[in-house]
XYZ file of C-alpha atoms in Angstrom:
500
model
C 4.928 -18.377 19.722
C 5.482 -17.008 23.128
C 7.199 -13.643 21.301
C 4.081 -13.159 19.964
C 1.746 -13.834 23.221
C 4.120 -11.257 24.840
C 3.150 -8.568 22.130
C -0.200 -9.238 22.517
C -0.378 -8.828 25.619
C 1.528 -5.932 25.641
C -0.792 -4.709 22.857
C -3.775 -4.963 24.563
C -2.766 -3.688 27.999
C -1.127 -0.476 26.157
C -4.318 0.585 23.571
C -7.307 -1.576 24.603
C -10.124 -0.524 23.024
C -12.962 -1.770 20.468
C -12.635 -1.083 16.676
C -15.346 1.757 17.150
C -13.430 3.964 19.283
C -11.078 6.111 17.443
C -7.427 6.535 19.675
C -10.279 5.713 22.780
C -9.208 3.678 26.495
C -6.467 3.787 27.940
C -6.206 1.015 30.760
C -5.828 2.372 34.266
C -3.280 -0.571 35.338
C -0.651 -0.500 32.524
C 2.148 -2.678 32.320
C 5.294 -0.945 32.788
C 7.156 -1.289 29.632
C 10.518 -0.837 31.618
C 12.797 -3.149 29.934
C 14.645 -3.159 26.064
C 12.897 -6.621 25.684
C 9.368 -5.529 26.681
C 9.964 -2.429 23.925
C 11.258 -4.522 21.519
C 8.094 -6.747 21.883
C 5.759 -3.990 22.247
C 6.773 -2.808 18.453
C 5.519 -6.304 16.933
C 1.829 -3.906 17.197
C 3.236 -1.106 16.228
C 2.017 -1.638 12.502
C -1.747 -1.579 11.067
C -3.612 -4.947 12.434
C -6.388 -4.250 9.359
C -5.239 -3.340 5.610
C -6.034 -1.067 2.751
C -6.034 -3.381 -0.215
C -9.782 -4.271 -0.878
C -11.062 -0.344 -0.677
C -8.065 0.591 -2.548
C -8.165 -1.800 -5.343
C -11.844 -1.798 -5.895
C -11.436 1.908 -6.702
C -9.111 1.775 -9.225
C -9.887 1.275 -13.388
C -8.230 -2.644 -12.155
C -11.817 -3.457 -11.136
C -14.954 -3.781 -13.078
C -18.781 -5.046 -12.631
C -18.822 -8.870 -13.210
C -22.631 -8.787 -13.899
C -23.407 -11.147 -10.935
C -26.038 -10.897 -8.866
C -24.449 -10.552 -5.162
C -23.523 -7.555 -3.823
C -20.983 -6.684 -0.930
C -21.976 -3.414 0.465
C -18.600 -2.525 1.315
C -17.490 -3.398 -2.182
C -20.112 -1.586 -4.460
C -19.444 1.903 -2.110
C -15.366 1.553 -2.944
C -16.340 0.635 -6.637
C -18.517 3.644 -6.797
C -16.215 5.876 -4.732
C -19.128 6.439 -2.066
C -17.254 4.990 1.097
C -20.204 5.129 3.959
C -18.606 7.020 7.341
C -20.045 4.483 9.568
C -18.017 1.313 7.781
C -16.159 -0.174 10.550
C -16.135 -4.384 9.292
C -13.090 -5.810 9.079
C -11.223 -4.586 5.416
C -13.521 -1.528 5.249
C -12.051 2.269 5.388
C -12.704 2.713 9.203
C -11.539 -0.677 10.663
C -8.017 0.402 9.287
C -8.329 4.300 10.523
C -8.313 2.421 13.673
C -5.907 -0.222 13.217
C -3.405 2.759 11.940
C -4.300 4.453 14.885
C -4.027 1.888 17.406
C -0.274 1.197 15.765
C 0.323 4.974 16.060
C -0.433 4.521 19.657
C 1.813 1.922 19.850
C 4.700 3.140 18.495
C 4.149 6.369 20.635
C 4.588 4.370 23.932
C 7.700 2.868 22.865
C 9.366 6.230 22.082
C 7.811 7.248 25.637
C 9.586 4.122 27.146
C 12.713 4.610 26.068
C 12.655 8.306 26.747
C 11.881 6.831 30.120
C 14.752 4.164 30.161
C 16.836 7.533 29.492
C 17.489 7.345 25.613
C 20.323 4.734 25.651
C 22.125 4.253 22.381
C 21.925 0.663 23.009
C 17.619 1.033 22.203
C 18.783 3.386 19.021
C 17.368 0.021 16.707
C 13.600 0.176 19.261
C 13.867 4.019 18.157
C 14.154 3.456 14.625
C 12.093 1.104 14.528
C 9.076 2.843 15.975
C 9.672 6.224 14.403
C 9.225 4.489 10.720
C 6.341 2.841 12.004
C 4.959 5.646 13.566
C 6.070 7.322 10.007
C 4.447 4.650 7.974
C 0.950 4.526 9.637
C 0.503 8.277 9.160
C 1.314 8.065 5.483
C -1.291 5.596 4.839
C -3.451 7.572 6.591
C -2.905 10.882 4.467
C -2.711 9.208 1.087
C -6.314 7.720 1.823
C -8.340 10.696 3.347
C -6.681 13.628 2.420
C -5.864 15.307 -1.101
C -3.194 14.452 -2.922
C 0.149 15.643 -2.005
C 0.784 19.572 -3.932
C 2.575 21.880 -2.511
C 0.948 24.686 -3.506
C -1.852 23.531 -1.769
C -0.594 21.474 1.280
C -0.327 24.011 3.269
C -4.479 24.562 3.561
C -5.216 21.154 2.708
C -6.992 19.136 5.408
C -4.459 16.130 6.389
C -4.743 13.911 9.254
C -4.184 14.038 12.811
C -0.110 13.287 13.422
C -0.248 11.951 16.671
C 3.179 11.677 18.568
C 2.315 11.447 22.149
C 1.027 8.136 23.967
C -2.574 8.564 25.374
C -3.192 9.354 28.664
C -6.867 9.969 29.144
C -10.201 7.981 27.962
C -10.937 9.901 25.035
C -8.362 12.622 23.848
C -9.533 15.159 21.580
C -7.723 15.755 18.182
C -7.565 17.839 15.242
C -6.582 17.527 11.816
C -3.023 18.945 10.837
C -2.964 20.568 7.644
C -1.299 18.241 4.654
C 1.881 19.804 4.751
C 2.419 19.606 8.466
C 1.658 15.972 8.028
C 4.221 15.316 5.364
C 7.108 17.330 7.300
C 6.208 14.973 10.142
C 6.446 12.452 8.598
C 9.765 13.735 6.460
C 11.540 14.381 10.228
C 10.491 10.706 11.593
C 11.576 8.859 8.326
C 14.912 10.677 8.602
C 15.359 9.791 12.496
C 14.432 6.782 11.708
C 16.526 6.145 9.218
C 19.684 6.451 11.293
C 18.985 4.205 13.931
C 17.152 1.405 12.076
C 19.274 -1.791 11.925
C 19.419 -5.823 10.369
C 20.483 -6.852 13.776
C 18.295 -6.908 16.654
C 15.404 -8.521 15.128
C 17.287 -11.569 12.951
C 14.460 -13.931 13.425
C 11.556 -11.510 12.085
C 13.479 -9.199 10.421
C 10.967 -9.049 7.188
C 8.300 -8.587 9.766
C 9.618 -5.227 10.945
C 10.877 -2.042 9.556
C 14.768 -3.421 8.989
C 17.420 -1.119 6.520
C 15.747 -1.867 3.183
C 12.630 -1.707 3.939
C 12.944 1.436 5.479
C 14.888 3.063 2.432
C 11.772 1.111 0.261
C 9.199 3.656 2.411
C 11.410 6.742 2.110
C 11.519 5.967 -1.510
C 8.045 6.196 -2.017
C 7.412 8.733 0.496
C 10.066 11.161 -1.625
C 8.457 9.401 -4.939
C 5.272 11.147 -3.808
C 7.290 14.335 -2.978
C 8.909 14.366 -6.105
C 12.608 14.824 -4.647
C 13.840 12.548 -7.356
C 17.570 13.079 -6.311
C 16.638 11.746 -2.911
C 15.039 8.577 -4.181
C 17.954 8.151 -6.415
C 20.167 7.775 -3.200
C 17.515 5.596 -1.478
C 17.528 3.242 -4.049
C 20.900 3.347 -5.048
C 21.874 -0.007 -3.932
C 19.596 -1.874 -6.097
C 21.681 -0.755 -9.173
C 20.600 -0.337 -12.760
C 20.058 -4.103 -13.653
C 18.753 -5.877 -10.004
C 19.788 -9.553 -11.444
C 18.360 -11.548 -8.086
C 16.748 -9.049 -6.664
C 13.081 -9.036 -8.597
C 10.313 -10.993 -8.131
C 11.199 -14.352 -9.783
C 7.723 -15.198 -12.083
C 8.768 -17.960 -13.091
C 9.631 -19.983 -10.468
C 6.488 -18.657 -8.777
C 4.320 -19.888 -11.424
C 5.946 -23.390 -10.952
C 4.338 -23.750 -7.473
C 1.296 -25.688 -7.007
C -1.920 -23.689 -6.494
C -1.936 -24.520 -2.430
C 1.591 -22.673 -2.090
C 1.462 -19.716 -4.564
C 0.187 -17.541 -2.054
C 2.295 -18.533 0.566
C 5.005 -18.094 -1.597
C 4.030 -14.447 -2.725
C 4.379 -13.301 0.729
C 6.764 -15.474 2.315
C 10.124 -13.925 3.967
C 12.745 -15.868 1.932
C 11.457 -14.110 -1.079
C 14.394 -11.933 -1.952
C 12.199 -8.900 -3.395
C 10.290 -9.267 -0.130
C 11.310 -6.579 2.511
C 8.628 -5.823 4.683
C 5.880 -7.891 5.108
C 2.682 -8.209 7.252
C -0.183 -10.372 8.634
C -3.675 -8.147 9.075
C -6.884 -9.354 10.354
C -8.154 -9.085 6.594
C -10.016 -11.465 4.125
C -8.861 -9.336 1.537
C -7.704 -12.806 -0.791
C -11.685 -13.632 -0.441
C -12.528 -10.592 -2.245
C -10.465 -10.891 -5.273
C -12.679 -14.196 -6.037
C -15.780 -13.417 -4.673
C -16.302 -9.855 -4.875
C -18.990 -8.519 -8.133
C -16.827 -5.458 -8.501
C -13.461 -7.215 -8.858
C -10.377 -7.931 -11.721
C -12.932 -9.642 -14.193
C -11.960 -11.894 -17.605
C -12.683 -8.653 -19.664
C -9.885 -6.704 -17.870
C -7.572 -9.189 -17.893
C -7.900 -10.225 -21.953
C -8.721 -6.555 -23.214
C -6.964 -4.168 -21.101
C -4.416 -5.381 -18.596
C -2.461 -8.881 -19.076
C -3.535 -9.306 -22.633
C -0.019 -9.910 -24.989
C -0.820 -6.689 -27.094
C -0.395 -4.630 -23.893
C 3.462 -6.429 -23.705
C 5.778 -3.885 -24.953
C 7.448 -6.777 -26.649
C 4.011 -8.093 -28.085
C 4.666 -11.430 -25.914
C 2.697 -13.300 -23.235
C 3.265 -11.742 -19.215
C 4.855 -14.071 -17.176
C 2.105 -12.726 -14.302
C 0.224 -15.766 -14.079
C -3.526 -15.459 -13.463
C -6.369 -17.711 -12.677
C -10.238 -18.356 -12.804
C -12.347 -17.388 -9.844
C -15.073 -17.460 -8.134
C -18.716 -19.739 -8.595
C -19.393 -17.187 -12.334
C -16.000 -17.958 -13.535
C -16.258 -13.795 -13.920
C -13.239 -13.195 -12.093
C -9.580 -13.998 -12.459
C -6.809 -13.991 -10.177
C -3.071 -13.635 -9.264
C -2.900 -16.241 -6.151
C -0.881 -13.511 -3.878
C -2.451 -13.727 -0.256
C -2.842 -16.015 1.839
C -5.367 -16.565 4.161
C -5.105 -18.673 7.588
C -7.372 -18.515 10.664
C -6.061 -18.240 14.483
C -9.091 -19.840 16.677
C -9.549 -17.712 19.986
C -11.568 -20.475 21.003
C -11.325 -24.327 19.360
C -14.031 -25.358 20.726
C -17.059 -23.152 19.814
C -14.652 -23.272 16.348
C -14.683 -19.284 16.456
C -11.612 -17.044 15.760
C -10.074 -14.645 13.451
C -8.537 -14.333 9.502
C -5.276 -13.432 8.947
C -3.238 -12.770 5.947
C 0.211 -12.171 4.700
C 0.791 -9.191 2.147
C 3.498 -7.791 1.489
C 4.301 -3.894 2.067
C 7.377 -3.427 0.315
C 9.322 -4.930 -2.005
C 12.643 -4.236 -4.022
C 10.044 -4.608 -7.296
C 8.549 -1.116 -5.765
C 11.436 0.385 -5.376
C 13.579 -0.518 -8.566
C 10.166 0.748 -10.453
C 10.491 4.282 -8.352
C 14.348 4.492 -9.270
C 13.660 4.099 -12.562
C 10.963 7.142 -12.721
C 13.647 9.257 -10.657
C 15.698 8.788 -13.864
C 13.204 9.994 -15.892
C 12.502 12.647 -14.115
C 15.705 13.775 -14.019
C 15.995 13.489 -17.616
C 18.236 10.252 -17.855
C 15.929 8.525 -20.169
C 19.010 6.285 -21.267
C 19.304 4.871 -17.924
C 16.004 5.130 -18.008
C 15.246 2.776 -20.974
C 17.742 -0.067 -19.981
C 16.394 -0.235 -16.495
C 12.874 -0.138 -18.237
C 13.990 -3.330 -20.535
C 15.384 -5.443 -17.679
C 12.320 -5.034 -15.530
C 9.818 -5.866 -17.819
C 12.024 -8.539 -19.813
C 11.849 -10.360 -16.073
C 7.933 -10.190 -16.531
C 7.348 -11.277 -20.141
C 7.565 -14.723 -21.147
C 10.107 -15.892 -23.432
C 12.349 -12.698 -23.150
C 15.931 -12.591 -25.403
C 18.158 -10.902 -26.546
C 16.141 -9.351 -29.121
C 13.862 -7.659 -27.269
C 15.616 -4.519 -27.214
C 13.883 -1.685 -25.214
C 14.014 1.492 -27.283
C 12.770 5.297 -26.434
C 10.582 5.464 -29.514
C 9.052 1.889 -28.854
C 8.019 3.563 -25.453
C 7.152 7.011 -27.267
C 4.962 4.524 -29.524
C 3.344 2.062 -27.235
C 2.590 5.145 -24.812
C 1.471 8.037 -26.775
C 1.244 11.486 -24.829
C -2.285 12.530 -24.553
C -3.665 16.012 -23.593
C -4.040 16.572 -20.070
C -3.840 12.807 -18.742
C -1.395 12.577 -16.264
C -1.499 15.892 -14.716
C 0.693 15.508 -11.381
C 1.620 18.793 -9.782
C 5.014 19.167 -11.182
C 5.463 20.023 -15.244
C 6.487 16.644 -17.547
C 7.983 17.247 -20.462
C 6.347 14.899 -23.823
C 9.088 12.430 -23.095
C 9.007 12.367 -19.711
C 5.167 11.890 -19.744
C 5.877 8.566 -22.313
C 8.282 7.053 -20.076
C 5.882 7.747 -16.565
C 3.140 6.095 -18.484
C 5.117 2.840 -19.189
C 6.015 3.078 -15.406
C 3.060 3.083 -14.065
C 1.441 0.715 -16.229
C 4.106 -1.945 -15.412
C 3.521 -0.964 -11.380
C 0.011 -1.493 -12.084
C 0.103 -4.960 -13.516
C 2.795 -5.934 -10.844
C 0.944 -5.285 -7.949
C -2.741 -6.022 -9.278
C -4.980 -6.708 -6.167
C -2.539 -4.847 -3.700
C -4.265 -1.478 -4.023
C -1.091 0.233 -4.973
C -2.401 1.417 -7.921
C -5.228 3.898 -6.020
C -1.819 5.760 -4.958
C -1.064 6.547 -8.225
C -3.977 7.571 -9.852
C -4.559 9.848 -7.393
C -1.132 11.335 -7.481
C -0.832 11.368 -11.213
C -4.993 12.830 -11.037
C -6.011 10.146 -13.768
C -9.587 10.173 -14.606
C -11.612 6.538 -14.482
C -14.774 5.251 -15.206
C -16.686 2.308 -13.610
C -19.686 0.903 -15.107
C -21.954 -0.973 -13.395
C -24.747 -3.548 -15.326
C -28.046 -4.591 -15.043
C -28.837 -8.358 -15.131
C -30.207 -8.164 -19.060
C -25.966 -6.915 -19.166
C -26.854 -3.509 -20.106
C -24.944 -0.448 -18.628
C -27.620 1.018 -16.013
C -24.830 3.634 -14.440
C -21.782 4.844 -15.293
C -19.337 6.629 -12.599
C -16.941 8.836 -13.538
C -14.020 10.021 -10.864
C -13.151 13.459 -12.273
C -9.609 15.346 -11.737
C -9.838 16.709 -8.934
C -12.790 14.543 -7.384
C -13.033 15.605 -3.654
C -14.286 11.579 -3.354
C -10.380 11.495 -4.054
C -10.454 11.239 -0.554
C -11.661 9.047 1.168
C -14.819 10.299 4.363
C -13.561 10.746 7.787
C -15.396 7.444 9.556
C -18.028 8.450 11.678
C -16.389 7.477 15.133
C -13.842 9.900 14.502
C -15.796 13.034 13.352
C -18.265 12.027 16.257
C -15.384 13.041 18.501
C -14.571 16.506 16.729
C -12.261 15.377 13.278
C -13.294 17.643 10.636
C -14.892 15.969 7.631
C -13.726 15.847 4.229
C -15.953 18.255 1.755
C -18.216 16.740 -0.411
């Protein structure tokens, strides 16, 4: 406890400001972060105090219109990919530009301080540590309001701003890098960052920081996105071909008790776990509440139902009822607990634990590096293990084959278009993929990331209360609501919008 009233405070002397100003104040009497133990506290900010997962998840094909009668304005604009600028509630696109921001800022006065405390090796692990952060923010920020990553066009599309400096005035003025320069940034501070990060200095919140796994778990997905499929083959090379205790286990996680599922899901002693954090976010709220959510239709017709089991069996991923209808259902993955700032008016703030990376991530983007570099053999038995760990009574003769994936995931014309060339086998095996990724991380918004990279086309209906379809949505290839508006505090000080 008194760690983390030490970051805090560090926190708010180093970026004070409100969640409407974008990179804003800058105190006039900062603390002097002059010592390895102030940095090392000072990084416990250094990642997003807000999350992604609600926006991303309600615009994916994961979510559909429950037919109830209350509407969250925040979640019909995500399900309708219509994300207001001016948004800045907590789980909303512009709370977490900020909270990115405000890490960004952190992690850019930690480098400054020990550039100042002259660069010791002994504050290599404080180095690594914020340069992955620092790394990490900015992707999230350029997979959510830029275009997809394609390098034939990254060089003139509009990215983000890649802040590396700490502030130093009220309101600094800042323009939008192009997506290339943003992913080369990002490239150079994964790879720095990757040489200094370390298991050692941080052994009683290691999962809560970027530590050696989880770092190689970003870079994998950062070089996923890139397509460099030999890099994410070293990455991920020490996860082997057959993980055996490294997964998520389902079934022991469907023999907790409803109270401690969620807890569970996101707790540190999970093996799979490797990075996990705790934003100001009622995100678990929204998968029972929300109209546009996972309903009872998606989960028996076109997700979790046994005849989407490559094995024809039941998934182990165990889902509930939610919410007053009954409409929804649920996997019970976050968990939400409240920190009063003040007992006695009974007033304070959410908090939940998700999880940012996990060895189930990465083994799933090892086995697409295979793939893609045409060891479908490898391939297929990594395939079989992963989802034999997910379907419910699993044996020996459920024997993964390439035709049983050629056959349960048929190529069709111009589906998964990502910018590099897949060949009809290749396309088979990237479907099966990312369908398993998709049920595995249902509710975590994961699966925005990929149809957006893979440019799948989705439609979202929405239904009158006689349960007749009064609009459908569709989010063409290409869609420039592909990403996400610039929030309005931001282009109010000079960012350059997205086109619409």
């Amino acid at each position: 406890m008194k760690n983390i009233k030490i970051a805090l405070s560090l926190l708010i002397l180093v970026s004070v400001s409100s969640c409407d100003d974008f990179l804003s104040e800058t105190p006039d009497n900062r603390l002097q972060i002059d010592t390895p133990e102030k940095i090392s506290e000072l990084l416990a900010a250094a990642y997003p105090d807000g999350t992604y997962i609600e926006l991303a998840e309600t615009m994916t094909d994961n979510v559909s219109d429950n037919k109830s009668s209350l509407v969250n304005i925040n979640n019909a604009q995500s399900y309708n990919w219509d994300l207001q600028d001016d948004q800045t509630g907590r789980d909303t696109q512009g709370f977490y530009w900020n909270a990115a921001y405000k890490a960004i800022a952190t992690a850019n006065q930690a480098l400054a301080s020990i550039k100042e405390l002259g660069a010791a090796p002994s504050l290599n692990p404080q180095k690594g540590e914020a340069l992955l952060a620092r790394a990490y923010s900015h992707f999230m920020l350029v997979s959510l309001w830029s275009n997809r990553y394609n390098p034939a066009t990254a060089g003139t599309d509009l990215g983000i701003p890649y802040v590396t400096e700490p502030e130093t005035v009220l309101i600094a003025k800042y323009k939008r890098n192009s997506v290339k320069e943003v992913f080369d940034f990002i490239q150079a501070d994964i790879e720095e960052g990757l040489k200094y990060v370390t298991n050692e200095y941080r052994t009683d919140y290691l999962k809560y920081h970027f530590n050696k796994e989880a770092a190689k778990a970003f870079a994998a997905r950062f070089y996923t996105v890139k397509g460099d499929w030999k890099r994410v083959l070293e990455l991920t090379d020490g996860l082997g071909n057959k993980p055996v205790g490294k997964l998520r286990d389902w079934t022991a996680y469907n023999g907790y008790d409803f109270p401690n599922k969620p807890i569970e899901y996101a707790k540190n002693t999970q093996v799979t776990n490797l990075l996990i954090g705790s934003p100001s976010s009622i995100c678990g709220r929204a998968t029972r509440n929300n109209r546009f959510a996972f309903t009872r239709a998606n989960e028996r017709d076109q997700i979790l139902g046994s005849d989407t089991n490559i094995f024809n069996k039941d998934w182990l991923i165990d889902i509930s009822i939610q919410g007053a209808s009954g409409a929804n259902v649920a996997v019970y993955k976050f968990n939400e607990y409240f920190k009063y700032t003040n007992v006695t008016a009974q007033i304070g703030l959410p908090y939940t634990g998700v999880v940012l990376f996990s060895n189930d991530e990465m083994f799933l983007n090892r086995i697409e590096a295979h793939v893609m570099t045409n060891q479908l053999d490898v391939a297929t038995s990594e395939l079989e293990y992963f989802l034999g760990t997910r379907t419910d009574g699993h044996d020996a003769s459920d024997v993964l084959t390439k035709d049983m994936v050629y056959d349960k995931y048929p190529v069709i014309a111009d589906e998964y278009t990502p910018f590099y060339s897949l060949t009809p086998e290749q396309t088979s095996f990237i479907k099966a993929i990312t369908e398993a990724r998709r049920r595995e991380f249902l509710h975590e918004g994961l699966r925005w990331f990929d149809i957006k990279r893979f440019n799948l086309v989705i439609k979202h209906d929405t239904y009158n209360q006689q349960g007749q379809i009064s609009k459908s949505n569709i989010l063409v290839k290409d869609d420039k609501r592909r990403a996400v508006q610039i929030p309005l505090n931001a282009s109010n000080n000079g960012i350059e919008l997205n086109p619409r």
